[in-house]
Amino acid sequence: MLQLYMQKSFSKLGLFNELPHLGFRDPPVEKPFILILTKIKMDARSYSSFSILLFIATIIASYYHSAEAAMSKGSFEDNFSIMWSEDHFTTSTDGQIWYLSLDNDTGCGFQTKQRYRFGWFSMKLKLVGGDSAGVVTAYYMCTENGAGPTRDELDFEFLGNRTGQPYLIQTNVYKNGTGNREMRHMLWFDPTEDYHTYSILWNNHQIVFFVDRVPIRVFKNNDKPNNFFPNEKPMYLFSSVWNADEWATRGGLEKTNWKLAPFVSSYKDFSVDACQWEDPFPKCVSTTTKNWWDQYDSWHLSGDQKMDYAWVQRNLVIYDYCNDSERFPILPEECSLSPWE
């Protein structure tokens, strides 16, 4: 449906055949239109006009507006509890946008009321703008509230920077308290100017980190007992904003400028399609093809997703622990698993 919408819009300009593969299957996700503006090869004849780019942006914005208008949205209280510093948390008047703030006294965080084992988890974030050096916005899943010694965890961490320098996004995977599986990426947009969608697909075969529905990291299972793939414990979803200027920006060389506080990150449109945990265990705990996120097509990237993933690997990866032979003279077992299969 989205492809048809775009085709009708661009056919008048003769642009549709020039668009790259958008990299999504149906259902249930939006196509990563943000990559259109980044990945189109701008030849002088077809794409030199700013008016064409403005037209593309208008079409995208109007589509999302119409699509989001039909979404059902719960309030913050329906899904989350505040972990600490309630006075640093506010919402919009309609309860649909949530704000976390950090000052020199404390940050703030929240977590889902429910635990989940496998599924699709998604939220839109707008990050701290301006000089955000030292500030980390964390958006992650974890088996417990705290850095326990046996926790499983899936991390998005957004590392602030000085004004004019790009944000970096760090992902990590923990099993039984062991992480050290960091990857860092640049983004192809400014995450402080507008809301962007950050999602995790988690099943027994792979964990995929998405940005605006673009797969940026694929973490595979080898389908046998191991010490690297978290697949046994249910997790909550968390987010927080906190000070990490001892390591977050240029290895700790850039410190947080508290004169610019408070530092505020904002959230909206939480979406979850997952197996909700119920003690002692839910009916959906076993692998089942009743859910799209646990069907065969979700066990690996689609052909179009592989094209987007390849583009990310070529252009945006800053650090990959699987390529760090100095840190890991013997590479971890999971590094031998292909994300393409």
CSV table of C-alpha atoms in Angstrom, one decimal:
chain,number,residue,atom,x,y,z
A,1,MET,CA,0.0,0.0,0.0
A,2,LEU,CA,2.8,2.4,0.9
A,3,GLN,CA,4.6,1.5,-2.3
A,4,LEU,CA,1.5,2.3,-4.4
A,5,TYR,CA,1.1,5.6,-2.5
A,6,MET,CA,4.6,6.6,-3.4
A,7,GLN,CA,4.2,5.4,-7.0
A,8,LYS,CA,1.2,7.6,-7.6
A,9,SER,CA,3.0,10.6,-6.1
A,10,PHE,CA,6.2,10.2,-8.0
A,11,SER,CA,4.9,9.0,-11.3
A,12,LYS,CA,4.0,12.6,-12.3
A,13,LEU,CA,7.7,13.5,-11.9
A,14,GLY,CA,9.0,10.3,-13.5
A,15,LEU,CA,11.0,9.6,-10.3
A,16,PHE,CA,9.5,6.3,-9.1
A,17,ASN,CA,11.8,4.0,-11.0
A,18,GLU,CA,14.8,5.8,-9.6
A,19,LEU,CA,14.0,5.1,-6.0
A,20,PRO,CA,16.2,2.6,-4.1
A,21,HIS,CA,14.7,-0.6,-2.6
A,22,LEU,CA,13.0,0.5,0.6
A,23,GLY,CA,13.7,-2.7,2.5
A,24,PHE,CA,10.5,-3.7,4.2
A,25,ARG,CA,8.2,-6.6,4.2
A,26,ASP,CA,4.5,-6.4,5.1
A,27,PRO,CA,3.3,-6.5,7.9
A,28,PRO,CA,3.7,-4.5,10.1
A,29,VAL,CA,6.3,-1.7,9.6
A,30,GLU,CA,6.6,1.6,7.8
A,31,LYS,CA,9.1,1.9,4.9
A,32,PRO,CA,12.3,3.8,5.8
A,33,PHE,CA,11.5,6.9,3.7
A,34,ILE,CA,14.3,8.8,5.4
A,35,LEU,CA,16.7,6.8,3.4
A,36,ILE,CA,15.2,8.0,0.1
A,37,LEU,CA,16.7,11.4,0.5
A,38,THR,CA,20.0,9.9,1.7
A,39,LYS,CA,20.5,7.0,-0.8
A,40,ILE,CA,19.1,8.5,-4.0
A,41,LYS,CA,22.0,9.1,-6.4
A,42,MET,CA,21.5,12.8,-7.2
A,43,ASP,CA,22.1,13.1,-11.0
A,44,ALA,CA,22.1,16.6,-12.3
A,45,ARG,CA,19.2,16.1,-14.7
A,46,SER,CA,16.6,14.5,-12.4
A,47,TYR,CA,17.4,15.6,-8.9
A,48,SER,CA,19.1,19.0,-9.0
A,49,SER,CA,15.9,20.9,-8.1
A,50,PHE,CA,15.3,21.7,-4.5
A,51,SER,CA,11.6,21.8,-5.3
A,52,ILE,CA,11.7,18.1,-6.1
A,53,LEU,CA,13.2,17.3,-2.7
A,54,LEU,CA,10.7,19.5,-1.0
A,55,PHE,CA,7.9,17.7,-2.8
A,56,ILE,CA,9.3,14.4,-1.7
A,57,ALA,CA,9.5,15.6,1.9
A,58,THR,CA,5.9,16.9,1.7
A,59,ILE,CA,4.6,13.6,0.4
A,60,ILE,CA,6.4,11.7,3.2
A,61,ALA,CA,5.1,14.0,5.9
A,62,SER,CA,1.6,13.9,4.6
A,63,TYR,CA,1.6,10.1,4.5
A,64,TYR,CA,2.9,9.7,8.0
A,65,HIS,CA,0.4,12.2,9.3
A,66,SER,CA,-2.5,10.3,7.7
A,67,ALA,CA,-1.1,7.0,8.9
A,68,GLU,CA,-0.5,8.0,12.4
A,69,ALA,CA,-3.9,9.6,12.8
A,70,ALA,CA,-5.4,6.1,12.7
A,71,MET,CA,-3.1,4.7,15.4
A,72,SER,CA,-4.5,3.9,18.8
A,73,LYS,CA,-2.3,5.4,21.5
A,74,GLY,CA,-2.3,4.6,25.2
A,75,SER,CA,-1.2,7.2,27.8
A,76,PHE,CA,2.1,6.9,29.6
A,77,GLU,CA,0.4,5.5,32.7
A,78,ASP,CA,-1.1,2.7,30.6
A,79,ASN,CA,2.3,1.2,29.8
A,80,PHE,CA,5.0,2.6,32.1
A,81,SER,CA,6.1,3.3,35.6
A,82,ILE,CA,8.7,6.0,36.6
A,83,MET,CA,11.8,4.4,38.0
A,84,TRP,CA,13.2,7.5,39.8
A,85,SER,CA,13.1,11.3,40.0
A,86,GLU,CA,9.4,11.8,39.2
A,87,ASP,CA,9.9,15.5,39.4
A,88,HIS,CA,12.1,15.2,36.3
A,89,PHE,CA,9.4,13.7,34.3
A,90,THR,CA,6.6,15.6,32.5
A,91,THR,CA,4.0,14.9,29.7
A,92,SER,CA,2.2,16.9,27.1
A,93,THR,CA,-1.3,17.9,28.1
A,94,ASP,CA,-2.8,15.0,26.1
A,95,GLY,CA,-0.4,12.5,27.7
A,96,GLN,CA,1.0,11.4,24.4
A,97,ILE,CA,4.5,12.9,24.6
A,98,TRP,CA,6.8,12.2,27.5
A,99,TYR,CA,9.8,14.2,28.6
A,100,LEU,CA,12.8,13.1,30.7
A,101,SER,CA,15.2,15.7,32.0
A,102,LEU,CA,18.7,15.7,33.4
A,103,ASP,CA,20.3,18.3,35.6
A,104,ASN,CA,23.3,18.5,37.9
A,105,ASP,CA,21.3,16.7,40.6
A,106,THR,CA,19.8,13.7,38.8
A,107,GLY,CA,18.4,12.2,35.6
A,108,CYS,CA,15.2,10.3,35.2
A,109,GLY,CA,13.9,7.0,33.8
A,110,PHE,CA,10.9,4.8,33.2
A,111,GLN,CA,10.1,1.2,32.6
A,112,THR,CA,7.2,-0.9,31.2
A,113,LYS,CA,4.8,-2.4,33.7
A,114,GLN,CA,5.0,-5.7,31.8
A,115,ARG,CA,7.7,-8.1,30.8
A,116,TYR,CA,8.0,-9.7,27.4
A,117,ARG,CA,9.8,-12.6,25.8
A,118,PHE,CA,10.2,-12.2,22.1
A,119,GLY,CA,8.4,-9.7,19.9
A,120,TRP,CA,8.6,-6.3,18.2
A,121,PHE,CA,9.3,-3.2,20.4
A,122,SER,CA,9.2,0.3,19.0
A,123,MET,CA,9.2,3.9,20.2
A,124,LYS,CA,9.8,7.4,18.7
A,125,LEU,CA,12.5,9.5,20.4
A,126,LYS,CA,13.7,13.1,19.9
A,127,LEU,CA,17.1,13.4,21.6
A,128,VAL,CA,18.7,16.2,23.6
A,129,GLY,CA,19.6,19.1,21.3
A,130,GLY,CA,22.5,21.5,21.2
A,131,ASP,CA,25.6,20.9,23.3
A,132,SER,CA,24.8,17.4,24.7
A,133,ALA,CA,28.4,16.2,25.4
A,134,GLY,CA,28.4,13.7,28.3
A,135,VAL,CA,24.7,13.1,28.2
A,136,VAL,CA,23.4,9.6,27.4
A,137,THR,CA,19.9,8.8,26.5
A,138,ALA,CA,19.4,5.0,27.0
A,139,TYR,CA,16.6,3.0,25.4
A,140,TYR,CA,16.9,-0.7,26.2
A,141,MET,CA,15.4,-4.0,27.3
A,142,CYS,CA,16.6,-5.7,30.5
A,143,THR,CA,15.5,-8.6,32.7
A,144,GLU,CA,15.7,-6.5,35.8
A,145,ASN,CA,15.8,-2.9,37.1
A,146,GLY,CA,19.5,-2.6,37.8
A,147,ALA,CA,22.8,-3.8,36.6
A,148,GLY,CA,22.5,-7.2,38.1
A,149,PRO,CA,25.3,-9.8,37.7
A,150,THR,CA,23.1,-12.2,35.7
A,151,ARG,CA,21.0,-9.9,33.7
A,152,ASP,CA,20.1,-10.1,30.0
A,153,GLU,CA,20.0,-6.8,28.1
A,154,LEU,CA,19.5,-5.3,24.7
A,155,ASP,CA,20.8,-1.7,24.5
A,156,PHE,CA,20.3,1.4,22.4
A,157,GLU,CA,22.5,4.2,23.8
A,158,PHE,CA,22.6,7.6,22.3
A,159,LEU,CA,25.9,9.4,23.0
A,160,GLY,CA,25.7,13.2,23.1
A,161,ASN,CA,28.2,15.5,21.6
A,162,ARG,CA,29.3,19.1,21.3
A,163,THR,CA,27.2,21.4,19.2
A,164,GLY,CA,27.7,20.6,15.5
A,165,GLN,CA,29.1,17.2,16.0
A,166,PRO,CA,27.0,14.1,15.2
A,167,TYR,CA,25.3,11.9,17.7
A,168,LEU,CA,26.6,8.3,17.9
A,169,ILE,CA,24.3,5.4,18.6
A,170,GLN,CA,25.8,2.5,20.5
A,171,THR,CA,24.1,-0.9,20.7
A,172,ASN,CA,25.1,-3.8,23.0
A,173,VAL,CA,23.8,-7.3,23.9
A,174,TYR,CA,24.2,-8.9,27.3
A,175,LYS,CA,23.6,-12.5,28.4
A,176,ASN,CA,23.9,-13.6,32.0
A,177,GLY,CA,25.6,-10.3,32.9
A,178,THR,CA,28.2,-10.4,30.1
A,179,GLY,CA,28.2,-7.7,27.5
A,180,ASN,CA,31.2,-6.2,25.7
A,181,ARG,CA,29.4,-6.7,22.4
A,182,GLU,CA,29.3,-3.0,21.4
A,183,MET,CA,28.7,-1.6,18.0
A,184,ARG,CA,28.7,2.2,17.2
A,185,HIS,CA,27.0,3.8,14.3
A,186,MET,CA,26.6,7.3,12.9
A,187,LEU,CA,23.1,8.3,11.9
A,188,TRP,CA,22.0,9.7,8.5
A,189,PHE,CA,19.9,12.5,10.1
A,190,ASP,CA,20.0,14.8,13.1
A,191,PRO,CA,18.1,13.0,15.8
A,192,THR,CA,17.5,16.2,17.8
A,193,GLU,CA,15.4,17.9,15.1
A,194,ASP,CA,12.4,15.5,15.0
A,195,TYR,CA,11.1,12.2,16.3
A,196,HIS,CA,12.6,9.0,14.8
A,197,THR,CA,11.6,5.4,15.3
A,198,TYR,CA,13.9,3.0,17.2
A,199,SER,CA,12.8,-0.6,17.2
A,200,ILE,CA,14.0,-4.1,18.3
A,201,LEU,CA,12.9,-7.4,16.7
A,202,TRP,CA,13.6,-10.3,19.1
A,203,ASN,CA,12.9,-13.9,18.4
A,204,ASN,CA,14.8,-17.1,19.0
A,205,HIS,CA,16.7,-16.8,15.8
A,206,GLN,CA,17.9,-13.2,15.7
A,207,ILE,CA,17.8,-9.8,17.3
A,208,VAL,CA,17.6,-6.9,14.9
A,209,PHE,CA,18.1,-3.2,15.9
A,210,PHE,CA,16.2,-0.8,13.6
A,211,VAL,CA,16.3,2.9,13.1
A,212,ASP,CA,13.4,4.3,11.1
A,213,ARG,CA,12.7,0.6,10.1
A,214,VAL,CA,16.2,0.3,8.7
A,215,PRO,CA,18.2,-2.6,10.1
A,216,ILE,CA,21.4,-1.3,11.5
A,217,ARG,CA,22.5,-4.4,13.5
A,218,VAL,CA,21.8,-8.1,13.2
A,219,PHE,CA,22.7,-10.4,16.1
A,220,LYS,CA,22.2,-14.1,15.2
A,221,ASN,CA,21.6,-17.2,17.3
A,222,ASN,CA,23.3,-20.5,16.4
A,223,ASP,CA,20.1,-22.4,17.4
A,224,LYS,CA,21.9,-24.4,20.2
A,225,PRO,CA,22.8,-23.7,23.8
A,226,ASN,CA,25.3,-20.9,24.1
A,227,ASN,CA,26.6,-18.1,26.2
A,228,PHE,CA,25.9,-15.1,23.9
A,229,PHE,CA,22.2,-15.1,22.7
A,230,PRO,CA,19.6,-14.0,25.3
A,231,ASN,CA,16.5,-16.1,24.8
A,232,GLU,CA,15.5,-17.5,28.1
A,233,LYS,CA,14.4,-14.7,30.3
A,234,PRO,CA,11.6,-12.1,29.9
A,235,MET,CA,12.6,-8.4,29.7
A,236,TYR,CA,11.1,-5.1,30.6
A,237,LEU,CA,11.6,-2.1,28.3
A,238,PHE,CA,13.3,1.0,29.9
A,239,SER,CA,14.5,4.4,28.9
A,240,SER,CA,16.5,7.0,30.9
A,241,VAL,CA,18.6,10.1,30.5
A,242,TRP,CA,21.8,10.3,32.6
A,243,ASN,CA,25.2,11.8,32.9
A,244,ALA,CA,28.1,9.6,31.6
A,245,ASP,CA,30.7,12.2,30.9
A,246,GLU,CA,33.4,9.9,32.3
A,247,TRP,CA,33.2,7.9,29.0
A,248,ALA,CA,30.4,8.9,26.6
A,249,THR,CA,31.9,11.7,24.5
A,250,ARG,CA,35.4,11.2,23.1
A,251,GLY,CA,36.2,8.7,25.8
A,252,GLY,CA,35.4,11.1,28.6
A,253,LEU,CA,37.5,14.0,27.3
A,254,GLU,CA,34.4,16.1,26.7
A,255,LYS,CA,32.5,16.9,30.0
A,256,THR,CA,28.9,17.8,30.5
A,257,ASN,CA,28.3,21.6,30.5
A,258,TRP,CA,25.8,22.0,33.4
A,259,LYS,CA,25.2,25.6,32.5
A,260,LEU,CA,23.1,24.3,29.7
A,261,ALA,CA,20.9,22.1,31.9
A,262,PRO,CA,18.3,20.8,31.9
A,263,PHE,CA,18.9,18.3,29.1
A,264,VAL,CA,15.6,16.9,27.8
A,265,SER,CA,14.8,13.9,25.7
A,266,SER,CA,11.2,13.2,24.5
A,267,TYR,CA,9.2,10.1,23.6
A,268,LYS,CA,6.0,9.2,21.9
A,269,ASP,CA,4.2,6.3,20.0
A,270,PHE,CA,5.3,3.3,22.1
A,271,SER,CA,4.3,0.2,20.2
A,272,VAL,CA,4.7,-3.4,21.3
A,273,ASP,CA,3.6,-6.6,19.6
A,274,ALA,CA,5.1,-9.3,21.8
A,275,CYS,CA,4.6,-12.3,24.1
A,276,GLN,CA,3.6,-10.7,27.4
A,277,TRP,CA,5.0,-12.7,30.3
A,278,GLU,CA,2.7,-14.3,32.9
A,279,ASP,CA,4.1,-16.3,35.8
A,280,PRO,CA,5.0,-19.1,35.8
A,281,PHE,CA,5.1,-18.8,32.0
A,282,PRO,CA,2.7,-17.6,29.3
A,283,LYS,CA,1.1,-19.7,26.6
A,284,CYS,CA,3.2,-17.9,24.0
A,285,VAL,CA,6.5,-18.7,25.7
A,286,SER,CA,7.4,-21.4,23.1
A,287,THR,CA,8.3,-20.7,19.5
A,288,THR,CA,5.1,-20.4,17.5
A,289,THR,CA,4.3,-19.3,14.0
A,290,LYS,CA,1.0,-17.6,15.2
A,291,ASN,CA,2.9,-14.3,15.5
A,292,TRP,CA,4.5,-12.5,12.6
A,293,TRP,CA,7.6,-11.8,14.6
A,294,ASP,CA,8.2,-15.5,15.1
A,295,GLN,CA,7.4,-16.7,11.6
A,296,TYR,CA,10.1,-17.8,9.1
A,297,ASP,CA,10.3,-14.5,7.4
A,298,SER,CA,11.3,-12.8,10.6
A,299,TRP,CA,14.1,-15.3,11.2
A,300,HIS,CA,16.3,-13.5,8.7
A,301,LEU,CA,16.4,-10.2,6.8
A,302,SER,CA,14.4,-9.9,3.6
A,303,GLY,CA,16.1,-9.2,0.3
A,304,ASP,CA,15.3,-5.5,0.5
A,305,GLN,CA,16.3,-5.3,4.2
A,306,LYS,CA,19.7,-6.8,3.2
A,307,MET,CA,20.2,-4.0,0.7
A,308,ASP,CA,19.6,-1.3,3.4
A,309,TYR,CA,21.7,-3.2,5.9
A,310,ALA,CA,24.6,-3.4,3.4
A,311,TRP,CA,24.4,0.3,2.9
A,312,VAL,CA,24.5,0.9,6.7
A,313,GLN,CA,27.6,-1.4,7.0
A,314,ARG,CA,29.4,0.5,4.2
A,315,ASN,CA,28.7,4.0,5.4
A,316,LEU,CA,27.7,4.3,9.0
A,317,VAL,CA,29.6,1.7,11.2
A,318,ILE,CA,32.1,3.4,13.5
A,319,TYR,CA,33.0,0.4,15.7
A,320,ASP,CA,32.3,-3.3,15.6
A,321,TYR,CA,33.7,-5.5,18.5
A,322,CYS,CA,33.9,-8.4,16.0
A,323,ASN,CA,36.5,-6.5,14.1
A,324,ASP,CA,38.6,-5.6,17.2
A,325,SER,CA,41.3,-8.2,17.2
A,326,GLU,CA,43.4,-6.2,19.7
A,327,ARG,CA,40.6,-6.3,22.2
A,328,PHE,CA,39.6,-9.9,21.3
A,329,PRO,CA,42.6,-11.9,20.0
A,330,ILE,CA,40.2,-14.8,19.9
A,331,LEU,CA,37.0,-13.4,18.5
A,332,PRO,CA,33.8,-14.3,20.4
A,333,GLU,CA,31.8,-17.3,19.1
A,334,GLU,CA,28.9,-15.2,17.7
A,335,CYS,CA,31.2,-13.2,15.4
A,336,SER,CA,31.4,-16.2,13.1
A,337,LEU,CA,27.6,-16.2,12.5
A,338,SER,CA,26.6,-14.5,9.2
A,339,PRO,CA,23.9,-11.7,9.5
A,340,TRP,CA,22.9,-12.5,5.9
A,341,GLU,CA,21.6,-15.9,6.5
